[in-house]
Structures are given as C-alpha cells and as structure tokens.
Amino acid sequence: DSGVTQTPKHLITATGQRVTLRCSPRSGDLSVYWYQQSLDQGLQFLIQYYNGEERAKGNILERFSAQQFPDLHSELNLSSLELGDSALYFCASSRGTQYEQYFGPGTRLTVT
Amino acid sequence: EDKVVQSPLSLVVHEGDTVTLNCSYEVTNFRSLLWYKQEKKAPTFLFMLTSSGIEKKSGRLSSILDKKELFSILNITATQTGDSAIYLCAVYNAGNMLTFGGGTRLMVKP
C-alpha cells in the first residue's frame, strides 16, 4: 500500500458524460501527478500540481482539467467523454518536484 | 519530445536465472531515471538514479546509470516467480515531467 488513495475504483459511463476522479496523496506529500494508462499508449503523464499550483503539463486534452485543493487532495475532471478515454487513470504523489513518485491503485474508467 | 525506449519488450526465464533489462533515453535536460515494477495494478517504486556509475542495490535487484551513453540497466539475479511483472523505466526532465518507457514484461517460470 503506497498511501495514495483514489476513488472510485471503477467507473462506467456513457459517451458525452462528465466524471470526476479523486486522489488523496500520501501524508506529507505536496506534489500530485495524474497519468493515463491504456493498452496501446502505456503510461502517459497528464498534469502535475505542487501545493495547489499547476507545475507541469503533459498531453492533457482540453476536455480534461484538474485541480489541487488546500488540503492537497486532487481531482481530475473528464468531460465530453469519448470511447477512447476508456483507460486506467493513476494518481501519484511525491514530497516535492523531482522526487520518486508513489502511485495510487488507479481508477478504471470505461466509456460505453 | 522526450523519449524512453525499453528492451526487450518481453522476456521469459526460469527461476534462478539472471536477467538484464535495458532502458535508453533521449531527454531534454535530464535530471534522473527511475525504475518501477508493475504487477496487477499500480507501479511500485524500485530505484531512482541521478549519477553515472553508481550502482543502486536492493536485495536481488540492482541498477546502474550511464549518462554519457544515455542508458540504464536493471539486473535481477536468482529470479523468482514473484518477479513476474512489467518493469517500467521513466526519466525526469527539468520541467518536472516524468516520461515512461513502454515497459519490459518479465515472466519467470517455476
């Protein structure tokens, strides 16, 4: 158990819908990262927050957004969902930037 | 664009064998290289390497980085069935982005 928690574990929704994924980092970690893992793309970095501020951005679609709250938990919002958004979404946390990241158990999103 | 390539894609060995997994990278403003093990779900952290030539070791696993030739290897000695997993290599750039390779799928047969 890495100490990073993610909810929900599974999510099934229809195309065009909007969902919110939640992540709580390990105690004491200030950085939160979001990743998407699909069979054909591997682990893709989406976005990083450090102490509430956006610090790095990967290939995150405009339909996706994230934020980190004062209590350091983070939410990833996915809207106008498409079939291709079906994937495992991981959150990871670290003490700061450039440190090892610890991954949560992931949220499996299925868009039908 | 940063790039991390791992080889081989997959590997099947028998218990007790020694394996070497490879990771090469092309990264703008390299900062560090990390290895992860992914079994059923979340990747678990193994090593973080920042300096060339210094081996990191944990039990039967060890890793080393060559910043001149832009690669790293992960060695596993006396493999066990519990070592069966996907091993991921990832590289940090100066922009705090961690780019992952496609992974090496290792299967250890009894």
PDB file of C-alpha atoms in Angstrom:
ATOM      1  CA  ASP A   1       0.000   0.000   0.000  1.00  0.00           C
ATOM      2  CA  SER A   2       1.603   3.234  -1.206  1.00  0.00           C
ATOM      3  CA  GLY A   3      -0.510   5.511   0.994  1.00  0.00           C
ATOM      4  CA  VAL A   4      -2.063   7.195  -2.040  1.00  0.00           C
ATOM      5  CA  THR A   5      -5.813   6.688  -2.281  1.00  0.00           C
ATOM      6  CA  GLN A   6      -8.032   7.038  -5.321  1.00  0.00           C
ATOM      7  CA  THR A   7     -11.776   6.894  -5.705  1.00  0.00           C
ATOM      8  CA  PRO A   8     -13.732   5.416  -7.296  1.00  0.00           C
ATOM      9  CA  LYS A   9     -12.007   2.147  -8.221  1.00  0.00           C
ATOM     10  CA  HIS A  10     -14.222   1.617 -11.229  1.00  0.00           C
ATOM     11  CA  LEU A  11     -16.420   3.930 -13.244  1.00  0.00           C
ATOM     12  CA  ILE A  12     -18.673   3.064 -16.143  1.00  0.00           C
ATOM     13  CA  THR A  13     -20.301   5.912 -18.003  1.00  0.00           C
ATOM     14  CA  ALA A  14     -21.643   6.834 -21.411  1.00  0.00           C
ATOM     15  CA  THR A  15     -20.129   8.927 -24.166  1.00  0.00           C
ATOM     16  CA  GLY A  16     -20.667  12.648 -23.725  1.00  0.00           C
ATOM     17  CA  GLN A  17     -20.804  12.450 -19.947  1.00  0.00           C
ATOM     18  CA  ARG A  18     -18.569  14.090 -17.365  1.00  0.00           C
ATOM     19  CA  VAL A  19     -16.811  12.361 -14.465  1.00  0.00           C
ATOM     20  CA  THR A  20     -14.581  13.369 -11.569  1.00  0.00           C
ATOM     21  CA  LEU A  21     -11.770  11.233 -10.236  1.00  0.00           C
ATOM     22  CA  ARG A  22     -10.403  11.901  -6.781  1.00  0.00           C
ATOM     23  CA  CYS A  23      -6.960  11.410  -5.284  1.00  0.00           C
ATOM     24  CA  SER A  24      -5.545  11.838  -1.799  1.00  0.00           C
ATOM     25  CA  PRO A  25      -1.746  11.946  -1.649  1.00  0.00           C
ATOM     26  CA  ARG A  26       0.480  10.315   0.944  1.00  0.00           C
ATOM     27  CA  SER A  27       0.726  12.198   4.196  1.00  0.00           C
ATOM     28  CA  GLY A  28       3.290  14.966   3.821  1.00  0.00           C
ATOM     29  CA  ASP A  29       3.474  14.865   0.026  1.00  0.00           C
ATOM     30  CA  LEU A  30       2.913  18.184  -1.697  1.00  0.00           C
ATOM     31  CA  SER A  31       3.009  17.076  -5.339  1.00  0.00           C
ATOM     32  CA  VAL A  32       0.258  15.227  -7.136  1.00  0.00           C
ATOM     33  CA  TYR A  33       0.543  13.802 -10.642  1.00  0.00           C
ATOM     34  CA  TRP A  34      -2.111  12.345 -12.936  1.00  0.00           C
ATOM     35  CA  TYR A  35      -1.440   9.656 -15.537  1.00  0.00           C
ATOM     36  CA  GLN A  36      -3.490   7.808 -18.109  1.00  0.00           C
ATOM     37  CA  GLN A  37      -2.615   4.204 -18.939  1.00  0.00           C
ATOM     38  CA  SER A  38      -4.128   2.474 -21.916  1.00  0.00           C
ATOM     39  CA  LEU A  39      -3.053  -0.731 -23.625  1.00  0.00           C
ATOM     40  CA  ASP A  40      -1.714   0.950 -26.733  1.00  0.00           C
ATOM     41  CA  GLN A  41      -0.247   4.101 -25.157  1.00  0.00           C
ATOM     42  CA  GLY A  42       1.401   2.973 -21.956  1.00  0.00           C
ATOM     43  CA  LEU A  43       1.636   5.389 -19.031  1.00  0.00           C
ATOM     44  CA  GLN A  44       1.083   8.948 -20.208  1.00  0.00           C
ATOM     45  CA  PHE A  45       1.712  11.938 -17.969  1.00  0.00           C
ATOM     46  CA  LEU A  46      -1.213  14.329 -17.857  1.00  0.00           C
ATOM     47  CA  ILE A  47      -0.578  17.038 -15.282  1.00  0.00           C
ATOM     48  CA  GLN A  48       1.239  17.863 -12.041  1.00  0.00           C
ATOM     49  CA  TYR A  49       0.257  20.061  -9.110  1.00  0.00           C
ATOM     50  CA  TYR A  50       2.526  21.219  -6.327  1.00  0.00           C
ATOM     51  CA  ASN A  51       0.980  22.686  -3.190  1.00  0.00           C
ATOM     52  CA  GLY A  52      -2.095  23.818  -5.070  1.00  0.00           C
ATOM     53  CA  GLU A  53      -0.410  25.200  -8.162  1.00  0.00           C
ATOM     54  CA  GLU A  54      -0.060  23.654 -11.587  1.00  0.00           C
ATOM     55  CA  ARG A  55       3.618  22.851 -12.192  1.00  0.00           C
ATOM     56  CA  ALA A  56       3.837  20.722 -15.322  1.00  0.00           C
ATOM     57  CA  LYS A  57       1.518  19.760 -18.108  1.00  0.00           C
ATOM     58  CA  GLY A  58       1.737  16.792 -20.448  1.00  0.00           C
ATOM     59  CA  ASN A  59      -0.503  15.812 -23.313  1.00  0.00           C
ATOM     60  CA  ILE A  60      -3.680  16.555 -21.439  1.00  0.00           C
ATOM     61  CA  LEU A  61      -6.733  17.094 -23.613  1.00  0.00           C
ATOM     62  CA  GLU A  62      -8.667  20.350 -23.338  1.00  0.00           C
ATOM     63  CA  ARG A  63     -11.691  18.286 -22.257  1.00  0.00           C
ATOM     64  CA  PHE A  64      -9.737  17.273 -19.158  1.00  0.00           C
ATOM     65  CA  SER A  65      -8.934  19.527 -16.226  1.00  0.00           C
ATOM     66  CA  ALA A  66      -7.560  19.098 -12.737  1.00  0.00           C
ATOM     67  CA  GLN A  67      -7.062  20.967  -9.531  1.00  0.00           C
ATOM     68  CA  GLN A  68      -5.403  20.507  -6.164  1.00  0.00           C
ATOM     69  CA  PHE A  69      -7.243  21.752  -3.103  1.00  0.00           C
ATOM     70  CA  PRO A  70      -5.870  23.373   0.083  1.00  0.00           C
ATOM     71  CA  ASP A  71      -5.968  20.015   1.880  1.00  0.00           C
ATOM     72  CA  LEU A  72      -3.768  18.725  -1.012  1.00  0.00           C
ATOM     73  CA  HIS A  73      -6.239  16.252  -2.418  1.00  0.00           C
ATOM     74  CA  SER A  74      -6.704  16.480  -6.156  1.00  0.00           C
ATOM     75  CA  GLU A  75      -9.496  15.929  -8.643  1.00  0.00           C
ATOM     76  CA  LEU A  76      -9.287  15.125 -12.335  1.00  0.00           C
ATOM     77  CA  ASN A  77     -12.341  16.144 -14.339  1.00  0.00           C
ATOM     78  CA  LEU A  78     -13.022  14.453 -17.659  1.00  0.00           C
ATOM     79  CA  SER A  79     -15.810  15.863 -19.801  1.00  0.00           C
ATOM     80  CA  SER A  80     -17.465  15.125 -23.154  1.00  0.00           C
ATOM     81  CA  LEU A  81     -16.201  11.604 -22.741  1.00  0.00           C
ATOM     82  CA  GLU A  82     -15.337   9.517 -25.792  1.00  0.00           C
ATOM     83  CA  LEU A  83     -14.833   5.790 -26.168  1.00  0.00           C
ATOM     84  CA  GLY A  84     -11.094   6.388 -26.470  1.00  0.00           C
ATOM     85  CA  ASP A  85     -10.974   7.863 -22.972  1.00  0.00           C
ATOM     86  CA  SER A  86     -11.500   4.387 -21.526  1.00  0.00           C
ATOM     87  CA  ALA A  87      -8.318   3.696 -19.585  1.00  0.00           C
ATOM     88  CA  LEU A  88      -6.775   3.290 -16.162  1.00  0.00           C
ATOM     89  CA  TYR A  89      -6.162   6.666 -14.526  1.00  0.00           C
ATOM     90  CA  PHE A  90      -3.439   6.819 -11.910  1.00  0.00           C
ATOM     91  CA  CYS A  91      -2.657   9.452  -9.407  1.00  0.00           C
ATOM     92  CA  ALA A  92       0.824   9.599  -7.891  1.00  0.00           C
ATOM     93  CA  SER A  93       2.314  11.776  -5.178  1.00  0.00           C
ATOM     94  CA  SER A  94       5.783  12.824  -4.090  1.00  0.00           C
ATOM     95  CA  ARG A  95       7.378  15.020  -1.459  1.00  0.00           C
ATOM     96  CA  GLY A  96       8.112  17.690  -3.999  1.00  0.00           C
ATOM     97  CA  THR A  97       9.272  18.003  -7.546  1.00  0.00           C
ATOM     98  CA  GLN A  98      11.941  15.654  -8.932  1.00  0.00           C
ATOM     99  CA  TYR A  99      11.345  13.056  -6.214  1.00  0.00           C
ATOM    100  CA  GLU A 100      10.246   9.443  -6.580  1.00  0.00           C
ATOM    101  CA  GLN A 101       6.513   9.155  -7.132  1.00  0.00           C
ATOM    102  CA  TYR A 102       4.210   6.766  -5.309  1.00  0.00           C
ATOM    103  CA  PHE A 103       1.195   5.564  -7.242  1.00  0.00           C
ATOM    104  CA  GLY A 104      -2.361   5.055  -6.104  1.00  0.00           C
ATOM    105  CA  PRO A 105      -4.351   1.937  -7.081  1.00  0.00           C
ATOM    106  CA  GLY A 106      -5.942   3.682 -10.068  1.00  0.00           C
ATOM    107  CA  THR A 107      -9.451   4.301 -11.333  1.00  0.00           C
ATOM    108  CA  ARG A 108     -10.590   2.175 -14.233  1.00  0.00           C
ATOM    109  CA  LEU A 109     -12.818   4.241 -16.484  1.00  0.00           C
ATOM    110  CA  THR A 110     -14.997   2.531 -19.068  1.00  0.00           C
ATOM    111  CA  VAL A 111     -16.867   4.716 -21.531  1.00  0.00           C
ATOM    112  CA  THR A 112     -19.675   2.911 -23.387  1.00  0.00           C
TER     113      THR A 112
ATOM    114  CA  GLU B   1       9.898  15.330 -27.379  1.00  0.00           C
ATOM    115  CA  ASP B   2      11.385  13.167 -24.629  1.00  0.00           C
ATOM    116  CA  LYS B   3      11.702   9.501 -25.459  1.00  0.00           C
ATOM    117  CA  VAL B   4      12.342   6.395 -23.359  1.00  0.00           C
ATOM    118  CA  VAL B   5      12.829   3.015 -25.012  1.00  0.00           C
ATOM    119  CA  GLN B   6      12.971  -0.273 -23.161  1.00  0.00           C
ATOM    120  CA  SER B   7      14.183  -3.629 -24.344  1.00  0.00           C
ATOM    121  CA  PRO B   8      13.387  -6.382 -24.638  1.00  0.00           C
ATOM    122  CA  LEU B   9       9.622  -5.970 -24.907  1.00  0.00           C
ATOM    123  CA  SER B  10       9.132  -9.269 -23.147  1.00  0.00           C
ATOM    124  CA  LEU B  11      11.226 -11.977 -21.600  1.00  0.00           C
ATOM    125  CA  VAL B  12      10.531 -15.491 -20.347  1.00  0.00           C
ATOM    126  CA  VAL B  13      13.031 -17.090 -17.987  1.00  0.00           C
ATOM    127  CA  HIS B  14      13.136 -19.866 -15.419  1.00  0.00           C
ATOM    128  CA  GLU B  15      13.506 -19.466 -11.689  1.00  0.00           C
ATOM    129  CA  GLY B  16      17.115 -18.932 -10.718  1.00  0.00           C
ATOM    130  CA  ASP B  17      18.088 -17.210 -13.975  1.00  0.00           C
ATOM    131  CA  THR B  18      19.624 -13.737 -14.062  1.00  0.00           C
ATOM    132  CA  VAL B  19      18.021 -11.106 -16.272  1.00  0.00           C
ATOM    133  CA  THR B  20      19.119  -7.724 -17.551  1.00  0.00           C
ATOM    134  CA  LEU B  21      16.560  -5.163 -18.624  1.00  0.00           C
ATOM    135  CA  ASN B  22      17.580  -2.187 -20.717  1.00  0.00           C
ATOM    136  CA  CYS B  23      16.413   1.394 -20.862  1.00  0.00           C
ATOM    137  CA  SER B  24      17.705   4.069 -23.226  1.00  0.00           C
ATOM    138  CA  TYR B  25      16.539   7.657 -23.314  1.00  0.00           C
ATOM    139  CA  GLU B  26      16.595  10.907 -25.213  1.00  0.00           C
ATOM    140  CA  VAL B  27      15.548  13.646 -22.822  1.00  0.00           C
ATOM    141  CA  THR B  28      15.974  17.381 -22.883  1.00  0.00           C
ATOM    142  CA  ASN B  29      17.648  18.470 -19.649  1.00  0.00           C
ATOM    143  CA  PHE B  30      17.846  15.062 -17.997  1.00  0.00           C
ATOM    144  CA  ARG B  31      17.518  15.054 -14.242  1.00  0.00           C
ATOM    145  CA  SER B  32      17.055  11.469 -13.075  1.00  0.00           C
ATOM    146  CA  LEU B  33      15.969   7.984 -14.098  1.00  0.00           C
ATOM    147  CA  LEU B  34      13.530   5.834 -12.162  1.00  0.00           C
ATOM    148  CA  TRP B  35      12.596   2.149 -12.276  1.00  0.00           C
ATOM    149  CA  TYR B  36       9.183   0.821 -11.326  1.00  0.00           C
ATOM    150  CA  LYS B  37       7.638  -2.635 -11.086  1.00  0.00           C
ATOM    151  CA  GLN B  38       4.030  -3.020 -12.178  1.00  0.00           C
ATOM    152  CA  GLU B  39       2.216  -6.194 -11.267  1.00  0.00           C
ATOM    153  CA  LYS B  40      -1.553  -6.210 -11.355  1.00  0.00           C
ATOM    154  CA  LYS B  41      -2.244  -2.565 -10.798  1.00  0.00           C
ATOM    155  CA  ALA B  42      -0.172   0.376  -9.631  1.00  0.00           C
ATOM    156  CA  PRO B  43       3.537   0.763 -10.391  1.00  0.00           C
ATOM    157  CA  THR B  44       5.713   0.409  -7.307  1.00  0.00           C
ATOM    158  CA  PHE B  45       8.947   2.360  -6.975  1.00  0.00           C
ATOM    159  CA  LEU B  46      12.241   0.472  -7.174  1.00  0.00           C
ATOM    160  CA  PHE B  47      15.146   2.867  -7.771  1.00  0.00           C
ATOM    161  CA  MET B  48      15.986   6.441  -8.581  1.00  0.00           C
ATOM    162  CA  LEU B  49      19.334   7.141 -10.250  1.00  0.00           C
ATOM    163  CA  THR B  50      20.885  10.534 -10.784  1.00  0.00           C
ATOM    164  CA  SER B  51      24.621   9.868 -11.083  1.00  0.00           C
ATOM    165  CA  SER B  52      26.520   7.781 -13.576  1.00  0.00           C
ATOM    166  CA  GLY B  53      28.344   4.658 -12.498  1.00  0.00           C
ATOM    167  CA  ILE B  54      26.887   4.361  -9.019  1.00  0.00           C
ATOM    168  CA  GLU B  55      25.042   1.093  -8.578  1.00  0.00           C
ATOM    169  CA  LYS B  56      21.872   1.048  -6.564  1.00  0.00           C
ATOM    170  CA  LYS B  57      21.036  -2.275  -4.966  1.00  0.00           C
ATOM    171  CA  SER B  58      18.071  -3.744  -3.169  1.00  0.00           C
ATOM    172  CA  GLY B  59      18.222  -7.452  -2.462  1.00  0.00           C
ATOM    173  CA  ARG B  60      18.441  -9.303  -5.763  1.00  0.00           C
ATOM    174  CA  LEU B  61      17.760  -6.167  -7.810  1.00  0.00           C
ATOM    175  CA  SER B  62      20.377  -3.670  -8.875  1.00  0.00           C
ATOM    176  CA  SER B  63      20.552  -0.821 -11.343  1.00  0.00           C
ATOM    177  CA  ILE B  64      23.120   1.485 -12.845  1.00  0.00           C
ATOM    178  CA  LEU B  65      23.004   4.593 -14.992  1.00  0.00           C
ATOM    179  CA  ASP B  66      25.306   5.706 -17.812  1.00  0.00           C
ATOM    180  CA  LYS B  67      24.638   9.379 -18.535  1.00  0.00           C
ATOM    181  CA  LYS B  68      27.236   9.505 -21.295  1.00  0.00           C
ATOM    182  CA  GLU B  69      25.652   6.708 -23.302  1.00  0.00           C
ATOM    183  CA  LEU B  70      22.119   7.620 -22.138  1.00  0.00           C
ATOM    184  CA  PHE B  71      21.021   4.282 -20.780  1.00  0.00           C
ATOM    185  CA  SER B  72      20.342   2.311 -17.658  1.00  0.00           C
ATOM    186  CA  ILE B  73      20.108  -1.383 -16.850  1.00  0.00           C
ATOM    187  CA  LEU B  74      18.134  -3.218 -14.231  1.00  0.00           C
ATOM    188  CA  ASN B  75      19.530  -6.577 -13.151  1.00  0.00           C
ATOM    189  CA  ILE B  76      17.614  -9.237 -11.311  1.00  0.00           C
ATOM    190  CA  THR B  77      19.595 -12.212 -10.025  1.00  0.00           C
ATOM    191  CA  ALA B  78      18.234 -15.576  -8.895  1.00  0.00           C
ATOM    192  CA  THR B  79      14.807 -14.736 -10.312  1.00  0.00           C
ATOM    193  CA  GLN B  80      11.671 -15.959  -8.575  1.00  0.00           C
ATOM    194  CA  THR B  81       8.102 -16.324  -9.831  1.00  0.00           C
ATOM    195  CA  GLY B  82       7.225 -13.269  -7.763  1.00  0.00           C
ATOM    196  CA  ASP B  83       9.468 -11.198 -10.005  1.00  0.00           C
ATOM    197  CA  SER B  84       6.999 -11.695 -12.866  1.00  0.00           C
ATOM    198  CA  ALA B  85       5.756  -8.215 -13.732  1.00  0.00           C
ATOM    199  CA  ILE B  86       6.133  -5.334 -16.132  1.00  0.00           C
ATOM    200  CA  TYR B  87       9.235  -3.278 -15.374  1.00  0.00           C
ATOM    201  CA  LEU B  88       8.971   0.373 -16.268  1.00  0.00           C
ATOM    202  CA  CYS B  89      11.742   2.874 -16.767  1.00  0.00           C
ATOM    203  CA  ALA B  90      10.990   6.598 -16.525  1.00  0.00           C
ATOM    204  CA  VAL B  91      13.010   9.776 -16.870  1.00  0.00           C
ATOM    205  CA  TYR B  92      12.557  13.197 -15.298  1.00  0.00           C
ATOM    206  CA  ASN B  93      13.355  16.299 -17.299  1.00  0.00           C
ATOM    207  CA  ALA B  94      13.970  19.744 -15.864  1.00  0.00           C
ATOM    208  CA  GLY B  95      10.312  20.592 -16.401  1.00  0.00           C
ATOM    209  CA  ASN B  96       9.242  18.013 -13.782  1.00  0.00           C
ATOM    210  CA  MET B  97       7.740  15.731 -16.392  1.00  0.00           C
ATOM    211  CA  LEU B  98       8.249  12.006 -15.902  1.00  0.00           C
ATOM    212  CA  THR B  99       8.285  10.195 -19.250  1.00  0.00           C
ATOM    213  CA  PHE B 100       7.769   6.437 -19.105  1.00  0.00           C
ATOM    214  CA  GLY B 101       9.017   3.777 -21.467  1.00  0.00           C
ATOM    215  CA  GLY B 102       6.738   1.072 -22.778  1.00  0.00           C
ATOM    216  CA  GLY B 103       7.985  -1.453 -20.260  1.00  0.00           C
ATOM    217  CA  THR B 104       9.518  -4.931 -20.328  1.00  0.00           C
ATOM    218  CA  ARG B 105       7.169  -7.774 -19.486  1.00  0.00           C
ATOM    219  CA  LEU B 106       9.058 -10.396 -17.485  1.00  0.00           C
ATOM    220  CA  MET B 107       7.653 -13.849 -16.894  1.00  0.00           C
ATOM    221  CA  VAL B 108       9.513 -16.194 -14.555  1.00  0.00           C
ATOM    222  CA  LYS B 109       8.524 -19.835 -14.868  1.00  0.00           C
ATOM    223  CA  PRO B 110       8.931 -22.296 -11.994  1.00  0.00           C
TER     224      PRO B 110
END
